[in-house]
């Protein structure tokens, strides 16, 4: 993912949403990726999950503060490469 830095104000607070299968270790995978890229990320304070209506999928919401373009691109690249992630918003 390439972003146009001129469209972003850094630092940038956002809610990152990730979806995957309910039977996958999605929450752990997302937490590990975010901890690699965000020094101030606390999975217990900044991560929440919600199952889908039928319980087949889970949605993870992470409250993050992004500091620069490279960080955004690295996070999305690692999430896209994760086999447990079906969709990132």
PDB file of C-alpha atoms in Angstrom:
ATOM      1  CA  UNK A   1       0.000   0.000   0.000  1.00  0.00           C
ATOM      2  CA  UNK A   2       1.432   3.336  -1.001  1.00  0.00           C
ATOM      3  CA  UNK A   3      -0.054   6.379   0.673  1.00  0.00           C
ATOM      4  CA  UNK A   4       0.115  10.012  -0.257  1.00  0.00           C
ATOM      5  CA  UNK A   5       1.740  11.645   2.734  1.00  0.00           C
ATOM      6  CA  UNK A   6       0.335  15.047   1.768  1.00  0.00           C
ATOM      7  CA  UNK A   7      -3.161  13.726   2.567  1.00  0.00           C
ATOM      8  CA  UNK A   8      -2.231  12.625   6.090  1.00  0.00           C
ATOM      9  CA  UNK A   9      -1.442  14.638   9.206  1.00  0.00           C
ATOM     10  CA  UNK A  10       1.091  12.905  11.448  1.00  0.00           C
ATOM     11  CA  UNK A  11       0.819  11.851  14.173  1.00  0.00           C
ATOM     12  CA  UNK A  12      -2.505  10.348  13.051  1.00  0.00           C
ATOM     13  CA  UNK A  13      -4.954   8.651  15.457  1.00  0.00           C
ATOM     14  CA  UNK A  14      -7.209   6.067  13.857  1.00  0.00           C
ATOM     15  CA  UNK A  15      -9.294   2.957  14.404  1.00  0.00           C
ATOM     16  CA  UNK A  16      -7.773   0.116  12.409  1.00  0.00           C
ATOM     17  CA  UNK A  17     -10.272  -2.670  11.631  1.00  0.00           C
ATOM     18  CA  UNK A  18      -9.242  -6.213  10.730  1.00  0.00           C
ATOM     19  CA  UNK A  19     -11.509  -9.170   9.958  1.00  0.00           C
ATOM     20  CA  UNK A  20     -10.843 -12.890   9.884  1.00  0.00           C
ATOM     21  CA  UNK A  21     -12.242 -16.315  10.659  1.00  0.00           C
ATOM     22  CA  UNK A  22     -13.487 -16.816  14.215  1.00  0.00           C
ATOM     23  CA  UNK A  23     -11.500 -20.045  14.611  1.00  0.00           C
ATOM     24  CA  UNK A  24      -8.167 -18.402  13.669  1.00  0.00           C
ATOM     25  CA  UNK A  25      -5.734 -16.806  16.166  1.00  0.00           C
ATOM     26  CA  UNK A  26      -6.487 -13.413  14.594  1.00  0.00           C
ATOM     27  CA  UNK A  27      -6.328 -11.277  17.732  1.00  0.00           C
ATOM     28  CA  UNK A  28      -2.900 -12.631  18.682  1.00  0.00           C
ATOM     29  CA  UNK A  29      -1.570 -12.170  15.135  1.00  0.00           C
ATOM     30  CA  UNK A  30      -2.826  -8.577  14.883  1.00  0.00           C
ATOM     31  CA  UNK A  31      -1.444  -7.706  18.327  1.00  0.00           C
ATOM     32  CA  UNK A  32       1.983  -9.087  17.428  1.00  0.00           C
ATOM     33  CA  UNK A  33       2.108  -7.116  14.171  1.00  0.00           C
ATOM     34  CA  UNK A  34       1.077  -3.865  15.851  1.00  0.00           C
ATOM     35  CA  UNK A  35       3.518  -4.356  18.729  1.00  0.00           C
ATOM     36  CA  UNK A  36       6.338  -4.713  16.191  1.00  0.00           C
ATOM     37  CA  UNK A  37       5.526  -1.368  14.586  1.00  0.00           C
ATOM     38  CA  UNK A  38       4.111   0.732  17.431  1.00  0.00           C
ATOM     39  CA  UNK A  39       6.253   1.184  20.541  1.00  0.00           C
ATOM     40  CA  UNK A  40       3.301   2.505  22.580  1.00  0.00           C
ATOM     41  CA  UNK A  41       0.781  -0.177  21.549  1.00  0.00           C
ATOM     42  CA  UNK A  42      -0.842  -2.015  24.485  1.00  0.00           C
ATOM     43  CA  UNK A  43      -2.999  -4.931  23.332  1.00  0.00           C
ATOM     44  CA  UNK A  44      -5.040  -4.872  26.553  1.00  0.00           C
ATOM     45  CA  UNK A  45      -5.908  -1.181  26.269  1.00  0.00           C
ATOM     46  CA  UNK A  46      -5.981  -0.634  22.498  1.00  0.00           C
ATOM     47  CA  UNK A  47      -7.509  -3.828  21.079  1.00  0.00           C
ATOM     48  CA  UNK A  48     -11.090  -5.090  21.093  1.00  0.00           C
ATOM     49  CA  UNK A  49     -12.925  -7.824  19.224  1.00  0.00           C
ATOM     50  CA  UNK A  50     -16.473  -8.578  18.193  1.00  0.00           C
ATOM     51  CA  UNK A  51     -17.893 -11.744  16.632  1.00  0.00           C
ATOM     52  CA  UNK A  52     -20.101 -11.642  13.550  1.00  0.00           C
ATOM     53  CA  UNK A  53     -23.817 -12.337  13.873  1.00  0.00           C
ATOM     54  CA  UNK A  54     -23.450 -15.985  12.868  1.00  0.00           C
ATOM     55  CA  UNK A  55     -20.161 -16.389  14.723  1.00  0.00           C
ATOM     56  CA  UNK A  56     -18.126 -17.366  11.659  1.00  0.00           C
ATOM     57  CA  UNK A  57     -15.955 -14.256  11.651  1.00  0.00           C
ATOM     58  CA  UNK A  58     -14.445 -11.854  14.153  1.00  0.00           C
ATOM     59  CA  UNK A  59     -13.737  -8.155  13.788  1.00  0.00           C
ATOM     60  CA  UNK A  60     -10.726  -6.700  15.586  1.00  0.00           C
ATOM     61  CA  UNK A  61     -10.550  -2.955  16.253  1.00  0.00           C
ATOM     62  CA  UNK A  62      -7.229  -1.410  17.215  1.00  0.00           C
ATOM     63  CA  UNK A  63      -6.858   2.176  18.391  1.00  0.00           C
ATOM     64  CA  UNK A  64      -3.497   3.298  17.027  1.00  0.00           C
ATOM     65  CA  UNK A  65      -1.418   6.431  16.632  1.00  0.00           C
ATOM     66  CA  UNK A  66       0.572   6.401  13.424  1.00  0.00           C
ATOM     67  CA  UNK A  67       3.692   8.562  13.302  1.00  0.00           C
ATOM     68  CA  UNK A  68       4.871   8.472   9.661  1.00  0.00           C
ATOM     69  CA  UNK A  69       4.123   7.116   6.177  1.00  0.00           C
ATOM     70  CA  UNK A  70       6.574   4.216   6.357  1.00  0.00           C
ATOM     71  CA  UNK A  71       4.910   2.972   9.539  1.00  0.00           C
ATOM     72  CA  UNK A  72       1.473   2.961   7.874  1.00  0.00           C
ATOM     73  CA  UNK A  73       2.791   1.097   4.846  1.00  0.00           C
ATOM     74  CA  UNK A  74       4.651  -1.463   6.978  1.00  0.00           C
ATOM     75  CA  UNK A  75       1.628  -2.224   9.148  1.00  0.00           C
ATOM     76  CA  UNK A  76      -0.694  -2.706   6.179  1.00  0.00           C
ATOM     77  CA  UNK A  77       1.907  -4.800   4.342  1.00  0.00           C
ATOM     78  CA  UNK A  78       2.318  -7.131   7.340  1.00  0.00           C
ATOM     79  CA  UNK A  79      -1.442  -7.381   7.900  1.00  0.00           C
ATOM     80  CA  UNK A  80      -1.986  -8.208   4.215  1.00  0.00           C
ATOM     81  CA  UNK A  81       0.679 -10.932   4.442  1.00  0.00           C
ATOM     82  CA  UNK A  82      -0.865 -12.520   7.541  1.00  0.00           C
ATOM     83  CA  UNK A  83      -2.784 -15.692   6.612  1.00  0.00           C
ATOM     84  CA  UNK A  84      -5.365 -15.100   9.374  1.00  0.00           C
ATOM     85  CA  UNK A  85      -6.396 -11.666   8.049  1.00  0.00           C
ATOM     86  CA  UNK A  86      -9.229 -11.720   5.516  1.00  0.00           C
ATOM     87  CA  UNK A  87      -9.811  -7.952   5.300  1.00  0.00           C
ATOM     88  CA  UNK A  88      -8.252  -4.750   6.619  1.00  0.00           C
ATOM     89  CA  UNK A  89     -10.137  -1.451   6.772  1.00  0.00           C
TER      90      UNK A  89
END
